[in-house]
Coordinates of C-alpha atoms and ligand atoms in Angstrom, one line a residue:
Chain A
X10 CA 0.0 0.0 0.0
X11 CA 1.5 3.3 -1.3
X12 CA 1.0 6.5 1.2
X13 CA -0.9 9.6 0.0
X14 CA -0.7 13.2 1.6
X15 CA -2.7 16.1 0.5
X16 CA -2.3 19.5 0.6
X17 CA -6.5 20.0 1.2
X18 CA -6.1 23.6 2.0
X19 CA -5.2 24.1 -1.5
X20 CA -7.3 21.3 -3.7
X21 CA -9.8 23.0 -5.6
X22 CA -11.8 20.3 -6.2
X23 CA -11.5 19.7 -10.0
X24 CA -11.6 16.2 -9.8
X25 CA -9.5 15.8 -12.6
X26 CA -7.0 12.5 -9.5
X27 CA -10.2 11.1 -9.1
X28 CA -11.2 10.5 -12.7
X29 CA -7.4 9.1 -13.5
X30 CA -6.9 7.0 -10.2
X31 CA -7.3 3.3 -12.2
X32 CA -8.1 1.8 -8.5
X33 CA -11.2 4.3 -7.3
X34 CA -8.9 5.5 -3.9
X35 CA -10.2 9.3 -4.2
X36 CA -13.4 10.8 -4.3
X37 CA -14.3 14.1 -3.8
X38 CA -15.7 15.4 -0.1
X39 CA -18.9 16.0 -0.7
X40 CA -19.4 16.7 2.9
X41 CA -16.3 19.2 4.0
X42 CA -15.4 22.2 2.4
X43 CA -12.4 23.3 2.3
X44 CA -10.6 27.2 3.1
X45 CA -11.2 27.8 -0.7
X46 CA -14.6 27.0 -1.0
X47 CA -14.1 23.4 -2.5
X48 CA -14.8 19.9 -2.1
X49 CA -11.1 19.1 -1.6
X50 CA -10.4 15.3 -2.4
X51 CA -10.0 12.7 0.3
X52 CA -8.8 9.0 -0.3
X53 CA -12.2 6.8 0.8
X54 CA -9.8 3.2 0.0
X55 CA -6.5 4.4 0.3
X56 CA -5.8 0.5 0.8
X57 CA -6.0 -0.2 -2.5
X58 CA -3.8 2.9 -3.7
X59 CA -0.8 1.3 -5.6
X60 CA 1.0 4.1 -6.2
X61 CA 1.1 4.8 -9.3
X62 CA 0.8 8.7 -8.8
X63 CA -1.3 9.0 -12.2
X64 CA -3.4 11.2 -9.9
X65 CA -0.5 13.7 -8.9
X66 CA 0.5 13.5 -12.4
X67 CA -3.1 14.9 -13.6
X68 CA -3.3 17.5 -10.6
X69 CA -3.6 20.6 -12.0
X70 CA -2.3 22.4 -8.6
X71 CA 0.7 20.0 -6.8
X72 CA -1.7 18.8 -3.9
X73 CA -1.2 15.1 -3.5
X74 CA 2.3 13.8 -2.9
X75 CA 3.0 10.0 -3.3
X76 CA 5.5 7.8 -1.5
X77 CA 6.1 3.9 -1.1
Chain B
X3 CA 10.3 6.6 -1.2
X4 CA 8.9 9.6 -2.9
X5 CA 7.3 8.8 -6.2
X6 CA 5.7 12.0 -6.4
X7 CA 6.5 15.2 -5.0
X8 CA 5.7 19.4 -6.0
X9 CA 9.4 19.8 -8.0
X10 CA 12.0 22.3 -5.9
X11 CA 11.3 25.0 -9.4
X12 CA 8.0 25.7 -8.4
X13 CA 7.3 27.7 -5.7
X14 CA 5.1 27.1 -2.8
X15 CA 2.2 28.8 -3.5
X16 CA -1.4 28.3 -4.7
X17 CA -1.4 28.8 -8.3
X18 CA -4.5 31.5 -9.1
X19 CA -5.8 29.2 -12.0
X20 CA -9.4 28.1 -12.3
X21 CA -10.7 24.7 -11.2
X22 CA -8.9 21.7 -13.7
X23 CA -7.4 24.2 -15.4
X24 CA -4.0 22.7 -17.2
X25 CA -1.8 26.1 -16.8
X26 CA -1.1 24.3 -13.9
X27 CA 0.6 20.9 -15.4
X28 CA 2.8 22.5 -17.7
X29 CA 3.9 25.0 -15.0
X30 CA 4.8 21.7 -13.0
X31 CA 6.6 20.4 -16.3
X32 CA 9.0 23.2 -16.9
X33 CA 9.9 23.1 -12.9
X34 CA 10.9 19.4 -13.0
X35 CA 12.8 19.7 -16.1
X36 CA 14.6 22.6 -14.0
X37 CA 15.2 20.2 -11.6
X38 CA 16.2 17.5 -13.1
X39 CA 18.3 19.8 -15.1
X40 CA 20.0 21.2 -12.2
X41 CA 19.4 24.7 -13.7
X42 CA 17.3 26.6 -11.1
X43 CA 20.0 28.9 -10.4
X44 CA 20.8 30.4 -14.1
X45 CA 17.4 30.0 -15.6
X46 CA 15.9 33.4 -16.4
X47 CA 11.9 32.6 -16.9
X48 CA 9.9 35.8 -19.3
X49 CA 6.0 36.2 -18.4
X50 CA 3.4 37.2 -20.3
X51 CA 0.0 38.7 -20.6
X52 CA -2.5 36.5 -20.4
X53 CA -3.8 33.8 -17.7
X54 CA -0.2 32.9 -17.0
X55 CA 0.5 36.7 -16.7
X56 CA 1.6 35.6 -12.6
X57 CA 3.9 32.9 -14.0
X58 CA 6.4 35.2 -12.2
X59 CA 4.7 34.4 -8.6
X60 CA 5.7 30.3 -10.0
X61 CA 8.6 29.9 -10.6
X62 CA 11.7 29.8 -8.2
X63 CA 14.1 31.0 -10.9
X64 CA 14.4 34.6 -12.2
X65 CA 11.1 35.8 -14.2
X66 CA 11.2 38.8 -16.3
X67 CA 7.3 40.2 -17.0
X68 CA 6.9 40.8 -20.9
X69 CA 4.7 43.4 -22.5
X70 CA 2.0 41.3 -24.5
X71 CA 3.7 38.9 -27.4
X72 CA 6.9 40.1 -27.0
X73 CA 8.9 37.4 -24.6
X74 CA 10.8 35.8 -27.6
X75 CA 12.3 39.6 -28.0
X76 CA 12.9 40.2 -24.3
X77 CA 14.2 36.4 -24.2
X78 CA 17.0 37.3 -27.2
X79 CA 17.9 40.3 -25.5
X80 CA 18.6 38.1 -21.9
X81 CA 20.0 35.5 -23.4
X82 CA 22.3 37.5 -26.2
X83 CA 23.2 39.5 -23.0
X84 CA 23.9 36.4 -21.0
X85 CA 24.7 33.3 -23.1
X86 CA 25.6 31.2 -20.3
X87 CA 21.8 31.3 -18.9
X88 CA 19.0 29.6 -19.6
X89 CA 16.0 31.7 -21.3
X90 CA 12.4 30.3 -21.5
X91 CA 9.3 32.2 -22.3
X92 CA 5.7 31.2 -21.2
X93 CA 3.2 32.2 -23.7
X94 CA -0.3 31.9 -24.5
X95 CA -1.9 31.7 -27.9
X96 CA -3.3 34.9 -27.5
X97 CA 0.0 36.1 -26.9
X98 CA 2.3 34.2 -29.1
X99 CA -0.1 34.0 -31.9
X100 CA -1.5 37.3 -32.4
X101 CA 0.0 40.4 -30.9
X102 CA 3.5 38.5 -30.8
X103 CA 3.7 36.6 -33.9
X104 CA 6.1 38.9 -35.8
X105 CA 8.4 38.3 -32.4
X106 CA 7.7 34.3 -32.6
X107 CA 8.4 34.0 -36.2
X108 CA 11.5 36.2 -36.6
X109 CA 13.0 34.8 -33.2
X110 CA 12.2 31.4 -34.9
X111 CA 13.8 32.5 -37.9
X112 CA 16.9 34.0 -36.4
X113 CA 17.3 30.7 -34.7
X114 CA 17.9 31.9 -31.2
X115 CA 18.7 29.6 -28.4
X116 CA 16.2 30.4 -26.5
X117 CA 13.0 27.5 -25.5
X118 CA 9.2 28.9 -26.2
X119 CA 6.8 27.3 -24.2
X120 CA 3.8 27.8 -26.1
X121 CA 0.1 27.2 -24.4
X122 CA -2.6 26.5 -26.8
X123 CA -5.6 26.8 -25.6
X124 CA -7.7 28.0 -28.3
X125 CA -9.2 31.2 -26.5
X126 CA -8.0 34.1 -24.6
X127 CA -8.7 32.9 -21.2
X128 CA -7.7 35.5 -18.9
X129 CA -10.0 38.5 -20.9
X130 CA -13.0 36.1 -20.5
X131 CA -13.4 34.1 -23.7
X132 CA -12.9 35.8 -27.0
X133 CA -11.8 34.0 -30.4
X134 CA -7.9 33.4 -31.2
X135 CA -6.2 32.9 -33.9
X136 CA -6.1 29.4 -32.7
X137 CA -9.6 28.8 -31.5
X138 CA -11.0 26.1 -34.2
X139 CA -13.7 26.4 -37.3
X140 CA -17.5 26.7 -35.5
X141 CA -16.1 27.0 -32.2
X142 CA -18.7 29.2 -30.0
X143 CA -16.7 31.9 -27.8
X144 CA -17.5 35.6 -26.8
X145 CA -16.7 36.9 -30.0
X146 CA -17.7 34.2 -32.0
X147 CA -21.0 33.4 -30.2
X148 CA -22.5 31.4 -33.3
X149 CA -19.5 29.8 -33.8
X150 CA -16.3 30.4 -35.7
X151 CA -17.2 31.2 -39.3
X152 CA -13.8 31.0 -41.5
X153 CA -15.2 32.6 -44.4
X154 CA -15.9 35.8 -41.8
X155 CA -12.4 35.3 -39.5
X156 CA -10.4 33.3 -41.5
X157 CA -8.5 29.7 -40.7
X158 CA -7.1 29.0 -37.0
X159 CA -3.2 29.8 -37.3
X160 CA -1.5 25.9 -36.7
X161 CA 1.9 27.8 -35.0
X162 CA 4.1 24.1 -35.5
X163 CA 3.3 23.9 -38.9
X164 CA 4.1 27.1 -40.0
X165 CA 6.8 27.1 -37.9
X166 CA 8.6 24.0 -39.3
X167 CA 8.4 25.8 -43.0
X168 CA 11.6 28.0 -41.7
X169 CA 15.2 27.4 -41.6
X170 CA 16.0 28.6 -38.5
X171 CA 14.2 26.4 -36.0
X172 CA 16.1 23.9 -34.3
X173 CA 13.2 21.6 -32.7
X174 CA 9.4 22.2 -33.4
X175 CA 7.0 20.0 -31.5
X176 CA 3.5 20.0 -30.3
X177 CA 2.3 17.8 -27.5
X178 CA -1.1 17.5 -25.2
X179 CA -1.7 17.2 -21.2
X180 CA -4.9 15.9 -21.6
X181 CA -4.6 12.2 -19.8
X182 CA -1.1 10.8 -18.0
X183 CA 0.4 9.1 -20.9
X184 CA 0.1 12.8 -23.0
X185 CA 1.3 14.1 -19.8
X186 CA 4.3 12.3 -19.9
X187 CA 5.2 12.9 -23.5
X188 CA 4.9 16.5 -23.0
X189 CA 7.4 16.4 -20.4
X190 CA 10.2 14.4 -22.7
X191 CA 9.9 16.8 -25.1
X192 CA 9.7 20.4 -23.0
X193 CA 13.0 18.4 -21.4
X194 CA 14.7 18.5 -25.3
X195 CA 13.7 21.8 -25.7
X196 CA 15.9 23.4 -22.3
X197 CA 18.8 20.2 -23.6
X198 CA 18.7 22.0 -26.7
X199 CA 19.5 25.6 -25.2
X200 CA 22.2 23.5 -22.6
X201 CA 23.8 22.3 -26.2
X202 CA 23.7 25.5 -28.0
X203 CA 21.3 24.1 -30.8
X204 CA 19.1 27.0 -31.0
X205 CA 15.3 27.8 -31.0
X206 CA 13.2 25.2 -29.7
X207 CA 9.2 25.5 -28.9
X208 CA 7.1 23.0 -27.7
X209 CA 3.0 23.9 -28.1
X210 CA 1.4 22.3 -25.4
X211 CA -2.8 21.8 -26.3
X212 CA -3.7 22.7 -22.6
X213 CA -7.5 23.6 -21.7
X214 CA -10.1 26.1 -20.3
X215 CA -12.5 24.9 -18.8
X216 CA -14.0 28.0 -18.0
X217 CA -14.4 30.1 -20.7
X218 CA -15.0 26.3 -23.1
X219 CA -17.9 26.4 -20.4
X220 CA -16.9 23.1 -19.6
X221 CA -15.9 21.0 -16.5
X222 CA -12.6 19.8 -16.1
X223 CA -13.2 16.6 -17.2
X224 CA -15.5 17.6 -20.2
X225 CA -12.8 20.0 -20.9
X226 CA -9.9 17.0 -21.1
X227 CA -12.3 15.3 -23.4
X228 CA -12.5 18.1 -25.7
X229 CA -9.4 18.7 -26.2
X230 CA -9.0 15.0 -27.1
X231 CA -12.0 14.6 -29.8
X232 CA -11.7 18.1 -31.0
X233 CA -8.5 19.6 -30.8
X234 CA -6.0 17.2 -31.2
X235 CA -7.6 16.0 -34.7
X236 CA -7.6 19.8 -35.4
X237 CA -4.1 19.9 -34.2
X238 CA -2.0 16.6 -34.7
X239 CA 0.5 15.9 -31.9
X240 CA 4.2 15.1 -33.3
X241 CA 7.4 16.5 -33.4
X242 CA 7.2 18.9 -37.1
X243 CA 11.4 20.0 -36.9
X244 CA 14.2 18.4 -35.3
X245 CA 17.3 19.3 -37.1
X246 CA 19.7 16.8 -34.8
X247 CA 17.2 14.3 -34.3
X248 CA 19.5 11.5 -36.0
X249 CA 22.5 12.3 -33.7
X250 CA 20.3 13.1 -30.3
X251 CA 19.8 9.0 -30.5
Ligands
TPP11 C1 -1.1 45.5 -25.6 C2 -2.2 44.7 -25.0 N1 -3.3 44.4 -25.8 C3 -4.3 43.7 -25.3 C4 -4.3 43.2 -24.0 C5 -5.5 42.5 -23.5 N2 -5.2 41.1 -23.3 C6 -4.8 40.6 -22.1 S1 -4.6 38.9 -22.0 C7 -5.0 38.8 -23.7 C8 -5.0 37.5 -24.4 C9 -4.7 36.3 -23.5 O1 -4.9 35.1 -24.2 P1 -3.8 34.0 -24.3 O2 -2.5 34.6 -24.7 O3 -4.3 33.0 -25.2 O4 -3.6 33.5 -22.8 P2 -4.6 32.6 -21.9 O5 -5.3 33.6 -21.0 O6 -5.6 32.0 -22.8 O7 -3.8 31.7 -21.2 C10 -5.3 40.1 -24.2 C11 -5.7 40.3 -25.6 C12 -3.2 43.6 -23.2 N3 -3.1 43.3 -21.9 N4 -2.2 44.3 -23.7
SF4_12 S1 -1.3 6.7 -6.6 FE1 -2.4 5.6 -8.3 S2 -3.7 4.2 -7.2 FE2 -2.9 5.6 -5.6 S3 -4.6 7.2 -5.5 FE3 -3.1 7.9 -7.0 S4 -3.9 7.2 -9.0 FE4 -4.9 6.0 -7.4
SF4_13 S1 -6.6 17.1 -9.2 FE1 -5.6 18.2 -7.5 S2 -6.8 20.1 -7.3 FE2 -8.1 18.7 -8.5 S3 -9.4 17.6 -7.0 FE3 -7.5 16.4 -7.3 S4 -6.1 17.0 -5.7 FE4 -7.7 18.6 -5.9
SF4_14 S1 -9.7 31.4 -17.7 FE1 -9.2 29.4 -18.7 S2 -6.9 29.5 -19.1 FE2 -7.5 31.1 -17.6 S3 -7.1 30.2 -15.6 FE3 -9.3 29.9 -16.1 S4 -9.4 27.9 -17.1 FE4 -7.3 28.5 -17.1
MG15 MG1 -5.2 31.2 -24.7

């Protein structure tokens, strides 16, 4: 299992990890919001993350950094 | 071990850009091939008007803010000034492709080693929407609110093509950062472009189809499918010039 940090403060919700993610780990908050008025992402099966950082490599704004 | 990390080139800031908008990958493109070139220190970065206008607030090397099209010309001067440096320019299409082409083509022409990083999103973004040279045939926009007519505005300008009719260039190529494996071309080949300037080749710009999913009216993901079904037929990634690309293997 890979290990995901994000800088939530600063996601602006565009989705854009969740959609390329190929094992459905992140999903948008629908229930927080973050200092910027998003839905800032959140892993809901970070088990099954296998680091592949094709999410960080699709983030627009640097948020999520990936490590094994 | 880190796999993925914000590169040391970029600062650590929140970019201004809108929701999913792709100013933001190729910003983090240009500051890992900084990086990785381990020329942060003598890389001099020029600005220009447009969405990226703040590109200044980006990057951790020196940034230079252009008037509107003219960062190949303040990019000559810098790097004719100071050979040893690195020069890149961060342009839109608005700005690269309209009030600055006569500065993109002669700097093309002239062949100077400087590396044009070229941002193709087929509308002036930060002015809220209006038609560019680049935005396609029928496309809808501010200006062009029943769509593109070319008999009325004329063709879309493809810069690569053009580009790769000239002499001068040393390395023309366009590429997309519309899905990770598009990501990762774009990096190898914004990476030849600085090697190029390293190497003294000469002028070498890499148009990068990006996307505004703002002013397309568009999410972010509706935005990255457009660009794939409509501008990248309109557009066809490739490398159009490489004038060392037998001995570069
Ligand atoms: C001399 C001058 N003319 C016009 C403008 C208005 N203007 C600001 S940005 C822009 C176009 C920006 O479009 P583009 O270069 O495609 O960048 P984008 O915002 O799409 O990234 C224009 C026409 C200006 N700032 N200065
Ligand atoms: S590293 Fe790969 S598997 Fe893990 S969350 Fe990101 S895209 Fe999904
Ligand atoms: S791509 Fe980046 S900014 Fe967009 S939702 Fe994911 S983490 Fe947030
Ligand atoms: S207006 Fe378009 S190009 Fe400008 S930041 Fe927003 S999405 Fe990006
Ligand atoms: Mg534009």
């Amino acid at each position: 299992m890979a290990k995901l940090t994000f800088k939530t403060d600063n996601c602006k919700g565009c989705g854009l990890c969740v959609n390329a993610c190929p094992k459905g780990v992140l999903s948008l908050a629908a229930d927080k919001i973050n200092k910027k008025g998003h839905h800032p992402v959140e892993a809901v099966a970070p088990e099954k993350c296998i680091g592949c950082a094709f999410c960080a490599t699709m983030c627009p704004d640097c948020i999520i950094k990936v490590e094994k | 071990m880190v796999i993925f990390d914000k590169p040391h080139a970029l600062a650590d800031v929140p970019l201004h850009y809108c929701p999913g908008c792709t100013h933001g990958i190729i910003h983090r493109l240009v500051a890992e091939v900084i990086d990785e070139l381990g020329i942060e220190g003598k890389t001099v970065g020029i600005a220009p008007v447009g969405c990226s206008v703040m590109a200044y607030n980006y990057f951790n090397c020196d940034m230079i803010e252009a008037a509107h099209g003219r960062a190949p010309a303040v990019a000559t001067g810098v790097k004719r000034a100071l050979p040893e440096n690195i020069v890149f320019t961060y342009q839109g299409d608005g700005d690269l492709a309209s009030i600055g082409m006569a500065e993109t083509v002669h700097s093309a022409a002239r062949n100077e080693n400087i590396t044009v990083i070229f941002i193709n999103n087929a509308i002036y973004g930060m002015t809220g929407g209006q038609m560019a040279p680049t935005s396609l045939p029928g496309q809808i926009t501010q200006t062009s609110p029943y769509g593109r007519d070319v008999n009325h505005c004329g063709y879309p300008i493809k810069i690569c093509e053009m580009l790769s009719t000239l002499d001068g260039p040393e390395y023309v190529a366009r590429v997309a950062v519309n899905n990770v494996k598009n990501v990762r071309a774009a990096k190898k080949a914004i990476k030849k472009a600085f090697e190029n300037q390293v190497n003294g080749l000469g002028f070498s710009l890499v148009e990068v189809i990006s996307s505004c999913p703002t002013n397309w009216g568009l999410t972010p993901e509706k935005a990255l499918e457009w660009v794939e079904s409509k501008m990248i037929p309109y557009y066809p990634l490739g490398v159009y010039k490489d004038r060392h690309a037998d001995s570069n293997e």
